mmCIF file of C-alpha atoms in Angstrom:
data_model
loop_
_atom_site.group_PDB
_atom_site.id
_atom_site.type_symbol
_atom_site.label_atom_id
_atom_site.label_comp_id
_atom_site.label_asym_id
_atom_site.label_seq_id
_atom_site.Cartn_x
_atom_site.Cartn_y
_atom_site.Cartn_z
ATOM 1 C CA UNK I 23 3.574 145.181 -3.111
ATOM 2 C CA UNK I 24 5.932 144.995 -0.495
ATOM 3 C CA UNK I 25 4.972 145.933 2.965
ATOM 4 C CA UNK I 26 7.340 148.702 4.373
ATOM 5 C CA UNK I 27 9.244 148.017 7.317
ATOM 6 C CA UNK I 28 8.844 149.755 10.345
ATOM 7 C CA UNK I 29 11.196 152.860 10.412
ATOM 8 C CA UNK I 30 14.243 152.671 12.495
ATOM 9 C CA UNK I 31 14.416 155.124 15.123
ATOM 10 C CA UNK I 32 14.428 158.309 13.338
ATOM 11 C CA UNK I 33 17.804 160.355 13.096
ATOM 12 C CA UNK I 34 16.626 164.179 12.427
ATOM 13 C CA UNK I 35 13.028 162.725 11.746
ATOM 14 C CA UNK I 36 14.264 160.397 8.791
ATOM 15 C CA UNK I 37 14.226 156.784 9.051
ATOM 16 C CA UNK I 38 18.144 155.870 8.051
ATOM 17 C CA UNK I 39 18.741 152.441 7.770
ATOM 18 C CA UNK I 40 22.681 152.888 8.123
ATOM 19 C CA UNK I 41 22.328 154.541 11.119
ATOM 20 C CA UNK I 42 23.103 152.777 14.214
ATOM 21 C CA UNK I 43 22.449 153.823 17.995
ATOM 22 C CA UNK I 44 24.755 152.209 20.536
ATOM 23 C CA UNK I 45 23.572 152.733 24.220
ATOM 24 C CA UNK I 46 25.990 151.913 26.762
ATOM 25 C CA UNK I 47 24.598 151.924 30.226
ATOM 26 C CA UNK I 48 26.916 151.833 32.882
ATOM 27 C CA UNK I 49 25.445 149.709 36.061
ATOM 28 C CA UNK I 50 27.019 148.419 38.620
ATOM 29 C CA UNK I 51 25.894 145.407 37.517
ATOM 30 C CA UNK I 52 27.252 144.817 34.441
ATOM 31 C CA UNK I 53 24.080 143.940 32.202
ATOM 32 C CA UNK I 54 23.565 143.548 28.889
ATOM 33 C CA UNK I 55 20.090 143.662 28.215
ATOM 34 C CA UNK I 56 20.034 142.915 24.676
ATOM 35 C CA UNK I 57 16.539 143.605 23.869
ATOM 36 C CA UNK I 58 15.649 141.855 21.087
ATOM 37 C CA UNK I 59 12.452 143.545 19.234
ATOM 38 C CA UNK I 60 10.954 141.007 16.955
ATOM 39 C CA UNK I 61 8.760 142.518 14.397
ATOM 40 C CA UNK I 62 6.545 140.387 13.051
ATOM 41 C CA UNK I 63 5.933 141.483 9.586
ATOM 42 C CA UNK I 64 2.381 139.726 9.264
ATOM 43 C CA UNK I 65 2.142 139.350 5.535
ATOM 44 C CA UNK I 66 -1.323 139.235 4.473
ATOM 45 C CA UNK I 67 -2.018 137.028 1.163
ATOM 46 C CA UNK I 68 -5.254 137.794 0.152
ATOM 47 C CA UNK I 69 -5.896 134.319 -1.829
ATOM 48 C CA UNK I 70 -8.978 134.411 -4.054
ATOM 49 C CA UNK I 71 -10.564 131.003 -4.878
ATOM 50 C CA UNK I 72 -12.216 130.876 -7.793
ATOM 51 C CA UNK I 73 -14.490 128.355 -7.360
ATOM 52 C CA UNK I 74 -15.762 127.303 -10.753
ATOM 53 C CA UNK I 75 -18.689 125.117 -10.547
ATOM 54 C CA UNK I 76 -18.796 123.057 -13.104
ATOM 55 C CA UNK I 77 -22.216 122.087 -13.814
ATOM 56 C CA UNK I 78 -22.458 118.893 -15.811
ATOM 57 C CA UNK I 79 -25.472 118.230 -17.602
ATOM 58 C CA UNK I 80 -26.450 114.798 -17.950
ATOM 59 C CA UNK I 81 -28.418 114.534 -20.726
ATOM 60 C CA UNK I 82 -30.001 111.242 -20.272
ATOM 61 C CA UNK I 83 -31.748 110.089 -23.360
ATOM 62 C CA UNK I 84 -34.185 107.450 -22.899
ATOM 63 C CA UNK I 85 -34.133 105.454 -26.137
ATOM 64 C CA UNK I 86 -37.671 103.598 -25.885
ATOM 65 C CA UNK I 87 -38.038 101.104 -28.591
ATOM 66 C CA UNK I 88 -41.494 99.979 -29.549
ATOM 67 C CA UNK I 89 -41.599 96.844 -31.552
ATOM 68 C CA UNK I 90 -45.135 96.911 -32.452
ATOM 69 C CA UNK I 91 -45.915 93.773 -34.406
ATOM 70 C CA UNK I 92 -48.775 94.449 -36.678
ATOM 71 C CA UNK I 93 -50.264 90.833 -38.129
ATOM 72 C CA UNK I 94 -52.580 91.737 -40.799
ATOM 73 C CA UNK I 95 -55.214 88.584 -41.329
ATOM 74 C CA UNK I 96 -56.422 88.995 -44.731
ATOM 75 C CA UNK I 97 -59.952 87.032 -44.894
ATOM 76 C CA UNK I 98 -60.950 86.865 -48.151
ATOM 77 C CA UNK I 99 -64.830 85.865 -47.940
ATOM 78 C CA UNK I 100 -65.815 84.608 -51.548
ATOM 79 C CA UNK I 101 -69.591 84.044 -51.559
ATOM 80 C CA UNK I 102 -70.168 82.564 -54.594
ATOM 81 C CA UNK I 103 -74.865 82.357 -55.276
ATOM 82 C CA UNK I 104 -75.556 79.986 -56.796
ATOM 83 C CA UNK I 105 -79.329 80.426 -57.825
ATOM 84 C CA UNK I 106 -81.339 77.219 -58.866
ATOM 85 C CA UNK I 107 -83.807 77.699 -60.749
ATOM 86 C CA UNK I 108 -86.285 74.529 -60.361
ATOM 87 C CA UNK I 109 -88.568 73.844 -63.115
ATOM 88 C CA UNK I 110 -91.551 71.349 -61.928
ATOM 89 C CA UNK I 111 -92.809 69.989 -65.134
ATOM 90 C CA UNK I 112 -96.119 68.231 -64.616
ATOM 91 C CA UNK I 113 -96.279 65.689 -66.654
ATOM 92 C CA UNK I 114 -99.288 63.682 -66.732
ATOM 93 C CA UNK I 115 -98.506 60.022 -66.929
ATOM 94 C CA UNK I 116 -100.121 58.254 -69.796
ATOM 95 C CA UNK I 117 -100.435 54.066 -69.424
ATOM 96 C CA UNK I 118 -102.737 51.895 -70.223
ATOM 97 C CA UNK I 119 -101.895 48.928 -69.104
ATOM 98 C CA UNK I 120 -102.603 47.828 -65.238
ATOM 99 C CA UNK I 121 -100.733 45.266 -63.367
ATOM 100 C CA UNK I 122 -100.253 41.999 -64.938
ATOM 101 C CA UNK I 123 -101.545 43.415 -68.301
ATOM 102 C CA UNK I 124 -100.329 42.130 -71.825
ATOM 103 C CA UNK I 125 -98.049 45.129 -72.674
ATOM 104 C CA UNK I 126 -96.255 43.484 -75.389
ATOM 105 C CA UNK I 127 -96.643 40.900 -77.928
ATOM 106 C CA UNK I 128 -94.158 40.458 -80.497
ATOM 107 C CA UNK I 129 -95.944 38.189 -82.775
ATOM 108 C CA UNK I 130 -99.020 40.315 -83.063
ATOM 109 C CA UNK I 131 -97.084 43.361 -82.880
ATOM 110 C CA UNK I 132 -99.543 44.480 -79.414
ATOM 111 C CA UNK I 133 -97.965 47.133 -77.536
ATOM 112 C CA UNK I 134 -99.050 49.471 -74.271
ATOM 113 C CA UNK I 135 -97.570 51.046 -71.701
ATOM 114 C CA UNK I 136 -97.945 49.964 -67.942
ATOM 115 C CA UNK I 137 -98.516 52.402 -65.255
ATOM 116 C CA UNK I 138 -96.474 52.810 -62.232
ATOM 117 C CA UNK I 139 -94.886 51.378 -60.325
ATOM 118 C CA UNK I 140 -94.884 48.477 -63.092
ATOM 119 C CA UNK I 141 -92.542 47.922 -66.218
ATOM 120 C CA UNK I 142 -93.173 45.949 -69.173
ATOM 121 C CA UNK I 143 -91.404 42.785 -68.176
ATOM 122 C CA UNK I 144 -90.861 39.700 -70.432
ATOM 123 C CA UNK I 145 -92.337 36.132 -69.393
ATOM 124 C CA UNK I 146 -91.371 34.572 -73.001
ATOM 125 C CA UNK I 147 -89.819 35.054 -75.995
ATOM 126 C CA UNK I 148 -93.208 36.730 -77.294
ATOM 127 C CA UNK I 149 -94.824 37.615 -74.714
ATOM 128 C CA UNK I 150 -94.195 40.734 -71.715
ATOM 129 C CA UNK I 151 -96.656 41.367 -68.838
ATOM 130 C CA UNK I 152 -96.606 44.761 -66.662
ATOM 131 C CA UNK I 153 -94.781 43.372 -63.376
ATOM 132 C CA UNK I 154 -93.305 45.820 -60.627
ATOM 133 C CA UNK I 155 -89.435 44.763 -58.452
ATOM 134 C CA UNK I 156 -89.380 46.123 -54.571
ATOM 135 C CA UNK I 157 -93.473 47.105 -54.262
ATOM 136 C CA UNK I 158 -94.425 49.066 -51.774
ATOM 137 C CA UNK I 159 -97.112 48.284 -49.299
ATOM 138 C CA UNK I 160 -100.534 48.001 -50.759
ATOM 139 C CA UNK I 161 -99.346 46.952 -54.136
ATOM 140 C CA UNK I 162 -100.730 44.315 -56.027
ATOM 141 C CA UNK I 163 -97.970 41.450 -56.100
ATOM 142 C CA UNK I 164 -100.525 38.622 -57.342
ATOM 143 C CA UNK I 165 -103.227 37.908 -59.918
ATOM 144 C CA UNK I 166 -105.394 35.134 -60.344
ATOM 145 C CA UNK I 167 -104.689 34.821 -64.584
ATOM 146 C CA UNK I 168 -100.766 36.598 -64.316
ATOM 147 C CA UNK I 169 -99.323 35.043 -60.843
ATOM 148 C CA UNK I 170 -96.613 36.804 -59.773
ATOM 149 C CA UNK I 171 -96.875 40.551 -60.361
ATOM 150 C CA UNK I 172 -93.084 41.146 -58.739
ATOM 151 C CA UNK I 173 -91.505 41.403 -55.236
ATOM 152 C CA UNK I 174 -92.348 43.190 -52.299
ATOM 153 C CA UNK I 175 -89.836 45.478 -51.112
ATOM 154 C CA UNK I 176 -88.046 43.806 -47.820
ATOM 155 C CA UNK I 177 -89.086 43.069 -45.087
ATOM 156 C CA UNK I 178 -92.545 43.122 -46.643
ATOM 157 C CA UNK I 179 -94.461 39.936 -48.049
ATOM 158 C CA UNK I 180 -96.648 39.448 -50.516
ATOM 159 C CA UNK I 181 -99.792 38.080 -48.612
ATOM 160 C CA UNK I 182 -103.596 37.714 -49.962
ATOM 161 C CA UNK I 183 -102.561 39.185 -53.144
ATOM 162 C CA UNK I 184 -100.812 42.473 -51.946
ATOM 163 C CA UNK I 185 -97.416 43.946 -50.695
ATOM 164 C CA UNK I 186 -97.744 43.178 -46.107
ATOM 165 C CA UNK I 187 -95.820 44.294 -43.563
ATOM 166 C CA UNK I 188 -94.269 41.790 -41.463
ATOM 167 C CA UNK I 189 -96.556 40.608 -38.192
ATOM 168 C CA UNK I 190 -94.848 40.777 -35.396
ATOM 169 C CA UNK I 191 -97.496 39.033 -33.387
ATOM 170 C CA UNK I 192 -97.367 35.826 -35.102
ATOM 171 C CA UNK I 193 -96.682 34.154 -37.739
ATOM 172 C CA UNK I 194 -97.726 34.468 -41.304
ATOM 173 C CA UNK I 195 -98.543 31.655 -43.847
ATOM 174 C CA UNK I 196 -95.640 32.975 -45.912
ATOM 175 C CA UNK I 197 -92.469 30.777 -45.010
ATOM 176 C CA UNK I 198 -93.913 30.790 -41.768
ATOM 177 C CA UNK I 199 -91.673 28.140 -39.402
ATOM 178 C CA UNK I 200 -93.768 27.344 -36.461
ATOM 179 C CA UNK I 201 -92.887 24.277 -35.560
ATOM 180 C CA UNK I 202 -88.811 23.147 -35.700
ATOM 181 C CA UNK I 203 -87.805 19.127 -36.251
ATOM 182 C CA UNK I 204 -84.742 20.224 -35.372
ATOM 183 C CA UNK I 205 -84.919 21.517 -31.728
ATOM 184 C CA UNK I 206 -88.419 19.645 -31.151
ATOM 185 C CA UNK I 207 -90.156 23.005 -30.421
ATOM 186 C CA UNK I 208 -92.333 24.940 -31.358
ATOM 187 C CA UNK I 209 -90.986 28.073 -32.501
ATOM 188 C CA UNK I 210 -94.460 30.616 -33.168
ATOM 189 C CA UNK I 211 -98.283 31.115 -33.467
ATOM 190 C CA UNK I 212 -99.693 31.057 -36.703
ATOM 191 C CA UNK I 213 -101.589 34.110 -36.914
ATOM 192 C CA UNK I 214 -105.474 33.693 -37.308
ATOM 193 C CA UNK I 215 -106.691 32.133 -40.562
ATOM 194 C CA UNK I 216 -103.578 29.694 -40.724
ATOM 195 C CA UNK I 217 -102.776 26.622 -39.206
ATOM 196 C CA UNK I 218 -99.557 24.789 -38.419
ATOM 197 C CA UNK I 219 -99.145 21.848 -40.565
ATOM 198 C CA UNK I 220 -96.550 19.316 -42.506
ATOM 199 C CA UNK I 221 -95.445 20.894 -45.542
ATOM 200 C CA UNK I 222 -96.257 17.612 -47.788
ATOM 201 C CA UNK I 223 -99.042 16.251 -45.928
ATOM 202 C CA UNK I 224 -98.208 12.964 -47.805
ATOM 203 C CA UNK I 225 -94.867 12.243 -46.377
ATOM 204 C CA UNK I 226 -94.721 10.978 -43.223
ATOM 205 C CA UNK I 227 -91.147 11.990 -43.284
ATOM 206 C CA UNK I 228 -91.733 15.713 -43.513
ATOM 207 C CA UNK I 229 -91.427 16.560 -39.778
ATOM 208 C CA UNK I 230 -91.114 20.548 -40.066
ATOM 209 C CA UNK I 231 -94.459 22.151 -39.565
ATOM 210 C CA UNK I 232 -95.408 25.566 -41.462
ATOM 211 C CA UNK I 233 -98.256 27.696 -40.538
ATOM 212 C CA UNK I 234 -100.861 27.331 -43.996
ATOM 213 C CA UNK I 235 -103.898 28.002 -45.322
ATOM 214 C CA UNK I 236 -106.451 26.496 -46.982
ATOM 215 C CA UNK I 237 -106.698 28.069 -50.139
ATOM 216 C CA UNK I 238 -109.224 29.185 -52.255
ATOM 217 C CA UNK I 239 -109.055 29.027 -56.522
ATOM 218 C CA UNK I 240 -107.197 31.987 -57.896
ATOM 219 C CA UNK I 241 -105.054 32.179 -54.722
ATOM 220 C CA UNK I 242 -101.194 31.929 -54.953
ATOM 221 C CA UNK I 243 -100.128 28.454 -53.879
ATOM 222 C CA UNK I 244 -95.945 28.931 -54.333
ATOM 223 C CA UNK I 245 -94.905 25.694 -53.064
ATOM 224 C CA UNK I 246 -91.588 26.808 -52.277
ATOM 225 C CA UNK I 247 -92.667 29.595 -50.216
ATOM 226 C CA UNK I 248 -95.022 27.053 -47.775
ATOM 227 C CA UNK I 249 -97.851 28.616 -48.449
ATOM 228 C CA UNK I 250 -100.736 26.222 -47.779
ATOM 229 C CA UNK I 251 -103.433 23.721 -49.706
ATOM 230 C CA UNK I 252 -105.823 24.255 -52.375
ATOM 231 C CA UNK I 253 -109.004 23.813 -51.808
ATOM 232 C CA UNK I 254 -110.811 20.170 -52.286
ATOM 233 C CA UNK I 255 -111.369 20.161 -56.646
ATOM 234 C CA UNK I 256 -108.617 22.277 -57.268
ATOM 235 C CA UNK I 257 -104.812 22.198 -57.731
ATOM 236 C CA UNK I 258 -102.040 24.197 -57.347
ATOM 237 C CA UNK I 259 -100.985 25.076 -61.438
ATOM 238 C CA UNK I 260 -97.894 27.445 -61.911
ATOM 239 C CA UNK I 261 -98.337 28.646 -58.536
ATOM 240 C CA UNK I 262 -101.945 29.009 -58.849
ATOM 241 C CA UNK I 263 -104.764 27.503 -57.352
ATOM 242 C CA UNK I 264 -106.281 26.133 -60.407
ATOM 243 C CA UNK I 265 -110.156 24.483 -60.602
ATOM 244 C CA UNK I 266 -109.370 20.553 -61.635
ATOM 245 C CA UNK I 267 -112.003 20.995 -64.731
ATOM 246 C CA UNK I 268 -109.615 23.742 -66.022
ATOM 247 C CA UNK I 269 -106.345 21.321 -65.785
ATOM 248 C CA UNK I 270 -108.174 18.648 -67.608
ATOM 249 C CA UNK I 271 -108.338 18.102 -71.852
ATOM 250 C CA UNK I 272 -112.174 18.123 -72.787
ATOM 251 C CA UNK I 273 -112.729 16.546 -75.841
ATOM 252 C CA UNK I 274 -116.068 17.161 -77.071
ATOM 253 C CA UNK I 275 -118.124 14.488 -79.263
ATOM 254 C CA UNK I 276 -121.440 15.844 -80.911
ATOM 255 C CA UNK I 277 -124.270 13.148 -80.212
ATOM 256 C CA UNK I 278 -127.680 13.915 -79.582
ATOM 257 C CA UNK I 279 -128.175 13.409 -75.735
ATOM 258 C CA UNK I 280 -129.861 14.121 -72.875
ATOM 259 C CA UNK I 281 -127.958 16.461 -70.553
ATOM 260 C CA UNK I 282 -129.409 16.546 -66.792
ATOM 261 C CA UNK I 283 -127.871 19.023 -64.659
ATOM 262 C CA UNK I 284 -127.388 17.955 -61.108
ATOM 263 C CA UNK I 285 -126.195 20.525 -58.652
ATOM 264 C CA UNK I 286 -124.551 19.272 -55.585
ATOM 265 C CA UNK I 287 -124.611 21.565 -52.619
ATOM 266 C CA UNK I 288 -121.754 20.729 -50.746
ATOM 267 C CA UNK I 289 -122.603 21.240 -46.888
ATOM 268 C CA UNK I 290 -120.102 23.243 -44.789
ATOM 269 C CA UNK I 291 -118.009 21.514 -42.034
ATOM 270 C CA UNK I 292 -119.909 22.221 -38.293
ATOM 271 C CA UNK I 293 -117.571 22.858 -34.966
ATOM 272 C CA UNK I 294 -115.178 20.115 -34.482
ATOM 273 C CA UNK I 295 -115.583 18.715 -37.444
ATOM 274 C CA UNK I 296 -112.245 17.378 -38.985
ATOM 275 C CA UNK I 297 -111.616 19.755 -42.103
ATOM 276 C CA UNK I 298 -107.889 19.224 -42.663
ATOM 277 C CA UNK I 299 -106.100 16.018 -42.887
ATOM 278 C CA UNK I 300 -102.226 15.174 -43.018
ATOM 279 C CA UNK I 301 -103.168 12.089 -44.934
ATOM 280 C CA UNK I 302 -105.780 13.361 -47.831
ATOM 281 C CA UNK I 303 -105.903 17.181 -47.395
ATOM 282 C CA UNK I 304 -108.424 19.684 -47.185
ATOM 283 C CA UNK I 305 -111.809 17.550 -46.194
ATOM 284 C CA UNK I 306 -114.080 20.913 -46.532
ATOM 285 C CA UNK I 307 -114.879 24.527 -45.594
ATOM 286 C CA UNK I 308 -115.803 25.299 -42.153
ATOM 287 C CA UNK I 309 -118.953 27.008 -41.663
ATOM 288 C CA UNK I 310 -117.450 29.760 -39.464
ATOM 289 C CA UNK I 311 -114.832 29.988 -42.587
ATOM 290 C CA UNK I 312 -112.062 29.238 -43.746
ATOM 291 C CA UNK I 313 -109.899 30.859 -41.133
ATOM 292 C CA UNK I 314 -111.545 28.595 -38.252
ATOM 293 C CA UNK I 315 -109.687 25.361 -39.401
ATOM 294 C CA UNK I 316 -107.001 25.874 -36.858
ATOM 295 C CA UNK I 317 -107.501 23.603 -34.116
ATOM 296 C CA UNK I 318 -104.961 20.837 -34.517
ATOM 297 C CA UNK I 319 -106.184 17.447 -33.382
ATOM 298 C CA UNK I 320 -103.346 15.266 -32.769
ATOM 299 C CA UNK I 321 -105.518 11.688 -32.639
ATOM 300 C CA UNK I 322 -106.894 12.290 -36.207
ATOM 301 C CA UNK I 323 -103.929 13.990 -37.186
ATOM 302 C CA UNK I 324 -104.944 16.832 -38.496
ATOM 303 C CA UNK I 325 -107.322 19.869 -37.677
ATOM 304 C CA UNK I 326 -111.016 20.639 -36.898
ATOM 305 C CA UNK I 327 -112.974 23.907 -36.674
ATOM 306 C CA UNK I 328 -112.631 25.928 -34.143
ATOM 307 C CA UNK I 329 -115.637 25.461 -31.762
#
């Protein structure tokens, strides 16, 4: 709306706006006085702010991504059972043929069986004896009649008729080195019951020394394996010492005779006495035995008994 404006002086109390009031004032002076009335219309705009408050809603959305990595291990346990059943089956053994037994005779048609640890070996075309390969300690490996009965397993030797361990104390009458030609020493003891001697007493140019024995008959003389001297009236047949009246052809004439019997007692050999010669062998049994021929007498060349 529009404000009024102030009324103009009033003519008859009504505001006229054509009406116009000239005052002349006579002075002396001669003085306008223009009054000039400014009326200040004060026009009031009432502005109204609208204040609109816009409220913005940030809707922050929080996008969490979980990777979650699952590994699945798959174990597959496969127990497989294996159940054994053992059966022990006793079976007693039957043989009946020992070490160095006949077990088979083709000629005669003779058969057996030989106990453990011994097989029915061949020695001829006709002929098999019960003989054992890698014997165990304690097994028979000789026989007086058979010889050889098989090998001892290693290191083991086959020593007064029977698989021995190795002594490590001296040495044995088996391939028994004590004394080397070759480095001029002597290289071991012989262990008690054996001496250190040529291996052919005979030949002066045997110079390596073996540790022997003095054997008895029925003993196992291998030559090859050094093992030492039959006894005086025997000799060493097939590897075995063998009594000279069994090596010799009797030939028997029937006569009527007189037979006289002599029996010779042969006197055992005393301390010191010579009872083993390089030159002609075995000169007799000590009386202490047979193991105390071991002292070596270098004048006589040979050995005595032991004192």
């Amino acid at each position: 709306p529009i404000p009024c404006v102030p009324c103009l002086p009033r003519l008859g109390g009504v505001c006229s706006a054509a009406a116009t009031t000239t005052t002349t004032t006579t002075t002396t002076t001669t003085t306008a006085t223009t009054t000039t009335t400014t009326t200040a219309t004060t026009t009031t705009t009432s502005t109204t702010t609208t204040s609109t408050t816009t409220t913005t809603t940030t809707t922050s959305t929080t996008t969490t991504t979980t990777t979650t990595t699952t590994t699945t291990t798959v174990t597959t346990t496969t127990t497989t059972t294996t159940t054994t059943t053992t059966t022990t089956t006793t079976t007693t053994e039957f043989c009946d043929k020992q070490a160095g037994d006949l077990c088979l005779d083709t000629r005669y048609d003779i058969s057996g069986t030989c106990c453990s640890p011994y097989t029915c070996t061949s020695v001829t075309d006709v002929s098999s004896l019960c003989k054992g390969e890698s014997l165990a300690l304690g097994d028979a490996c000789f026989d007086k009649d058979a010889g050889s009965l098989g090998t001892c397993a290693d290191p083991n030797i086959c020593l007064n008729d029977v698989c021995t361990a190795k002594d490590t104390t001296c040495v044995q009458p088996v391939n028994g080195l004590c004394y080397s030609a070759d480095i001029g020493q002597v290289v071991g003891t012989c262990c008690s019951g054996s001496f250190c001697a040529p291996v052919d007493l005979y030949d002066p140019a045997t110079k390596d020394q073996f540790c022997q024995q003095v054997l008895d008959i029925g003993m196992n003389c291998n030559e090859a394996e050094h093992r030492g001297f039959c006894k005086t009236g025997s000799f060493c047949i097939d590897s075995i010492c063998t009594a000279a009246a069994d090596t010799t052809t009797s030939t028997t004439t029937t006569t009527t005779t007189t037979t006289t019997t002599t029996t010779t007692t042969i006197a055992c050999l005393a301390a010191d006495a010579a009872c083993l010669s390089f030159a002609s062998g075995s000169l007799g049994t000590c009386c202490a035995g047979t193991a105390s021929c071991n002292v070596f007498d270098a004048a006589a060349q040979g050995y005595k008994c032991a004192p």
